[in-house]
Amino acid sequence: QVQLVESGGGLVQAGGSLRLSCAASGRAVSNYAMGWFRQVSGKEREFVAASSWSGGSTYYADSVKGRFTISRDNAKNTVYLQMSSLKPEDTAVYYCAGGLRVADFGSRRQYDFWGQGTQVTVSS
């Protein structure tokens, strides 16, 4: 079984930074496309960032482009989301996901495995 566990969430002031981690077990993240999504109460889970299986291509939602960076550390079997210049509207539960046959990196239905999420709260 593939398990993904997010960590690194917390409370941060607007303009600050956080680095989320997604630790994988069971399979190597180098074999999967990896994505980050976020969700607030009453709203759909939305795409944040994604990385192709090779790590050669990355994709970002317009709302986070230039502020967030997705990366991989294959030795640690971990995917990261570096978040900078955080805004109150970034407040959400952040989820990591992996998929073997991802054609549309922004579609949550393209991913096969999901973590339980980590809360990020940005105060104004």
PDB file of C-alpha atoms in Angstrom:
ATOM      1  CA  GLN A   1       0.000   0.000   0.000  1.00  0.00           C
ATOM      2  CA  VAL A   2       1.127   3.533  -0.734  1.00  0.00           C
ATOM      3  CA  GLN A   3       0.849   5.999   2.126  1.00  0.00           C
ATOM      4  CA  LEU A   4       1.341   9.743   1.993  1.00  0.00           C
ATOM      5  CA  VAL A   5       1.723  11.772   5.174  1.00  0.00           C
ATOM      6  CA  GLU A   6       1.754  15.563   5.138  1.00  0.00           C
ATOM      7  CA  SER A   7       3.449  17.686   7.773  1.00  0.00           C
ATOM      8  CA  GLY A   8       4.679  21.217   8.286  1.00  0.00           C
ATOM      9  CA  GLY A   9       1.383  23.040   8.524  1.00  0.00           C
ATOM     10  CA  GLY A  10       0.646  25.582  11.194  1.00  0.00           C
ATOM     11  CA  LEU A  11      -0.137  29.202  11.927  1.00  0.00           C
ATOM     12  CA  VAL A  12       1.818  31.913  10.155  1.00  0.00           C
ATOM     13  CA  GLN A  13       1.387  35.640   9.657  1.00  0.00           C
ATOM     14  CA  ALA A  14       0.633  37.098   6.255  1.00  0.00           C
ATOM     15  CA  GLY A  15       3.824  37.533   4.282  1.00  0.00           C
ATOM     16  CA  GLY A  16       5.501  34.647   6.044  1.00  0.00           C
ATOM     17  CA  SER A  17       6.641  31.269   4.772  1.00  0.00           C
ATOM     18  CA  LEU A  18       5.998  27.602   5.446  1.00  0.00           C
ATOM     19  CA  ARG A  19       7.433  24.427   3.986  1.00  0.00           C
ATOM     20  CA  LEU A  20       5.074  21.480   3.750  1.00  0.00           C
ATOM     21  CA  SER A  21       6.402  17.948   3.478  1.00  0.00           C
ATOM     22  CA  CYS A  22       4.767  14.852   2.037  1.00  0.00           C
ATOM     23  CA  ALA A  23       6.514  11.657   3.085  1.00  0.00           C
ATOM     24  CA  ALA A  24       5.722   8.587   1.006  1.00  0.00           C
ATOM     25  CA  SER A  25       6.028   4.933   1.935  1.00  0.00           C
ATOM     26  CA  GLY A  26       5.489   1.770  -0.054  1.00  0.00           C
ATOM     27  CA  ARG A  27       6.576   3.237  -3.395  1.00  0.00           C
ATOM     28  CA  ALA A  28       9.169   5.692  -4.580  1.00  0.00           C
ATOM     29  CA  VAL A  29       7.864   9.156  -5.384  1.00  0.00           C
ATOM     30  CA  SER A  30      10.199   9.210  -8.373  1.00  0.00           C
ATOM     31  CA  ASN A  31       7.765   6.840 -10.087  1.00  0.00           C
ATOM     32  CA  TYR A  32       4.753   9.120  -9.649  1.00  0.00           C
ATOM     33  CA  ALA A  33       3.442  12.439 -10.671  1.00  0.00           C
ATOM     34  CA  MET A  34       2.909  14.345  -7.437  1.00  0.00           C
ATOM     35  CA  GLY A  35       0.509  17.130  -6.653  1.00  0.00           C
ATOM     36  CA  TRP A  36      -0.589  19.465  -3.898  1.00  0.00           C
ATOM     37  CA  PHE A  37      -4.214  20.448  -3.426  1.00  0.00           C
ATOM     38  CA  ARG A  38      -5.997  22.492  -0.792  1.00  0.00           C
ATOM     39  CA  GLN A  39      -9.510  22.685   0.553  1.00  0.00           C
ATOM     40  CA  VAL A  40     -11.501  25.016   2.772  1.00  0.00           C
ATOM     41  CA  SER A  41     -14.811  24.211   4.439  1.00  0.00           C
ATOM     42  CA  GLY A  42     -17.717  24.264   2.032  1.00  0.00           C
ATOM     43  CA  LYS A  43     -15.558  24.481  -1.071  1.00  0.00           C
ATOM     44  CA  GLU A  44     -14.111  22.045  -3.575  1.00  0.00           C
ATOM     45  CA  ARG A  45     -10.596  20.743  -3.216  1.00  0.00           C
ATOM     46  CA  GLU A  46      -8.543  22.887  -5.571  1.00  0.00           C
ATOM     47  CA  PHE A  47      -5.288  22.383  -7.388  1.00  0.00           C
ATOM     48  CA  VAL A  48      -2.194  24.122  -6.051  1.00  0.00           C
ATOM     49  CA  ALA A  49       0.915  22.624  -7.666  1.00  0.00           C
ATOM     50  CA  ALA A  50       2.136  19.473  -9.389  1.00  0.00           C
ATOM     51  CA  SER A  51       5.325  17.816 -10.570  1.00  0.00           C
ATOM     52  CA  SER A  52       5.735  15.261 -13.348  1.00  0.00           C
ATOM     53  CA  TRP A  53       7.122  11.832 -12.470  1.00  0.00           C
ATOM     54  CA  SER A  54      10.556  12.851 -13.715  1.00  0.00           C
ATOM     55  CA  GLY A  55      10.444  16.142 -11.867  1.00  0.00           C
ATOM     56  CA  GLY A  56      11.254  17.886 -15.103  1.00  0.00           C
ATOM     57  CA  SER A  57       7.955  19.720 -15.381  1.00  0.00           C
ATOM     58  CA  THR A  58       6.047  21.648 -12.740  1.00  0.00           C
ATOM     59  CA  TYR A  59       2.632  23.262 -12.793  1.00  0.00           C
ATOM     60  CA  TYR A  60       1.029  25.870 -10.561  1.00  0.00           C
ATOM     61  CA  ALA A  61      -2.348  27.402 -10.016  1.00  0.00           C
ATOM     62  CA  ASP A  62      -2.445  31.049 -11.005  1.00  0.00           C
ATOM     63  CA  SER A  63      -3.245  32.007  -7.423  1.00  0.00           C
ATOM     64  CA  VAL A  64       0.080  30.658  -6.126  1.00  0.00           C
ATOM     65  CA  LYS A  65       2.384  31.065  -9.118  1.00  0.00           C
ATOM     66  CA  GLY A  66       5.558  32.862  -8.150  1.00  0.00           C
ATOM     67  CA  ARG A  67       4.969  32.257  -4.438  1.00  0.00           C
ATOM     68  CA  PHE A  68       4.875  28.456  -4.088  1.00  0.00           C
ATOM     69  CA  THR A  69       7.417  25.902  -5.280  1.00  0.00           C
ATOM     70  CA  ILE A  70       7.004  22.129  -5.503  1.00  0.00           C
ATOM     71  CA  SER A  71      10.109  19.967  -5.272  1.00  0.00           C
ATOM     72  CA  ARG A  72      11.243  16.403  -4.587  1.00  0.00           C
ATOM     73  CA  ASP A  73      13.942  14.762  -2.518  1.00  0.00           C
ATOM     74  CA  ASN A  74      14.103  11.239  -3.894  1.00  0.00           C
ATOM     75  CA  ALA A  75      16.644  10.124  -1.301  1.00  0.00           C
ATOM     76  CA  LYS A  76      14.115  10.920   1.429  1.00  0.00           C
ATOM     77  CA  ASN A  77      11.142   9.838  -0.688  1.00  0.00           C
ATOM     78  CA  THR A  78       9.534  13.161   0.107  1.00  0.00           C
ATOM     79  CA  VAL A  79       7.778  15.901  -1.838  1.00  0.00           C
ATOM     80  CA  TYR A  80       7.779  19.485  -0.598  1.00  0.00           C
ATOM     81  CA  LEU A  81       5.706  22.576  -1.081  1.00  0.00           C
ATOM     82  CA  GLN A  82       7.618  25.732  -0.242  1.00  0.00           C
ATOM     83  CA  MET A  83       5.146  28.526   0.396  1.00  0.00           C
ATOM     84  CA  SER A  84       6.249  32.145   0.549  1.00  0.00           C
ATOM     85  CA  SER A  85       4.485  35.505   0.719  1.00  0.00           C
ATOM     86  CA  LEU A  86       1.528  33.774   2.306  1.00  0.00           C
ATOM     87  CA  LYS A  87      -1.867  35.430   2.227  1.00  0.00           C
ATOM     88  CA  PRO A  88      -4.943  34.874   4.416  1.00  0.00           C
ATOM     89  CA  GLU A  89      -6.687  33.350   1.399  1.00  0.00           C
ATOM     90  CA  ASP A  90      -4.059  30.592   1.416  1.00  0.00           C
ATOM     91  CA  THR A  91      -5.645  29.283   4.614  1.00  0.00           C
ATOM     92  CA  ALA A  92      -6.802  25.722   3.954  1.00  0.00           C
ATOM     93  CA  VAL A  93      -6.110  22.074   4.584  1.00  0.00           C
ATOM     94  CA  TYR A  94      -3.334  21.063   2.214  1.00  0.00           C
ATOM     95  CA  TYR A  95      -3.205  17.567   0.732  1.00  0.00           C
ATOM     96  CA  CYS A  96      -0.527  15.802  -1.258  1.00  0.00           C
ATOM     97  CA  ALA A  97      -1.383  13.228  -3.889  1.00  0.00           C
ATOM     98  CA  GLY A  98       0.327  10.822  -6.257  1.00  0.00           C
ATOM     99  CA  GLY A  99      -0.646   9.218  -9.529  1.00  0.00           C
ATOM    100  CA  LEU A 100       0.822   6.906 -12.145  1.00  0.00           C
ATOM    101  CA  ARG A 101      -1.347   7.927 -15.087  1.00  0.00           C
ATOM    102  CA  VAL A 102      -1.820  11.649 -14.673  1.00  0.00           C
ATOM    103  CA  ALA A 103      -2.765  13.393 -17.899  1.00  0.00           C
ATOM    104  CA  ASP A 104      -4.297  16.519 -16.363  1.00  0.00           C
ATOM    105  CA  PHE A 105      -2.125  17.558 -13.447  1.00  0.00           C
ATOM    106  CA  GLY A 106      -4.733  19.970 -12.138  1.00  0.00           C
ATOM    107  CA  SER A 107      -7.543  17.419 -11.853  1.00  0.00           C
ATOM    108  CA  ARG A 108      -7.821  15.696  -8.489  1.00  0.00           C
ATOM    109  CA  ARG A 109      -9.506  12.716 -10.136  1.00  0.00           C
ATOM    110  CA  GLN A 110      -6.266  11.970 -11.965  1.00  0.00           C
ATOM    111  CA  TYR A 111      -4.503  11.036  -8.718  1.00  0.00           C
ATOM    112  CA  ASP A 112      -4.552   7.623  -7.053  1.00  0.00           C
ATOM    113  CA  PHE A 113      -3.182   8.201  -3.554  1.00  0.00           C
ATOM    114  CA  TRP A 114      -3.895  10.948  -1.043  1.00  0.00           C
ATOM    115  CA  GLY A 115      -2.588  12.021   2.319  1.00  0.00           C
ATOM    116  CA  GLN A 116      -4.747  13.058   5.261  1.00  0.00           C
ATOM    117  CA  GLY A 117      -3.914  16.732   4.977  1.00  0.00           C
ATOM    118  CA  THR A 118      -2.230  19.370   7.101  1.00  0.00           C
ATOM    119  CA  GLN A 119      -3.804  22.634   8.221  1.00  0.00           C
ATOM    120  CA  VAL A 120      -2.283  25.928   7.126  1.00  0.00           C
ATOM    121  CA  THR A 121      -3.657  29.087   8.707  1.00  0.00           C
ATOM    122  CA  VAL A 122      -2.462  32.517   7.608  1.00  0.00           C
ATOM    123  CA  SER A 123      -3.372  35.417   9.857  1.00  0.00           C
ATOM    124  CA  SER A 124      -3.701  38.989   8.627  1.00  0.00           C
TER     125      SER A 124
END
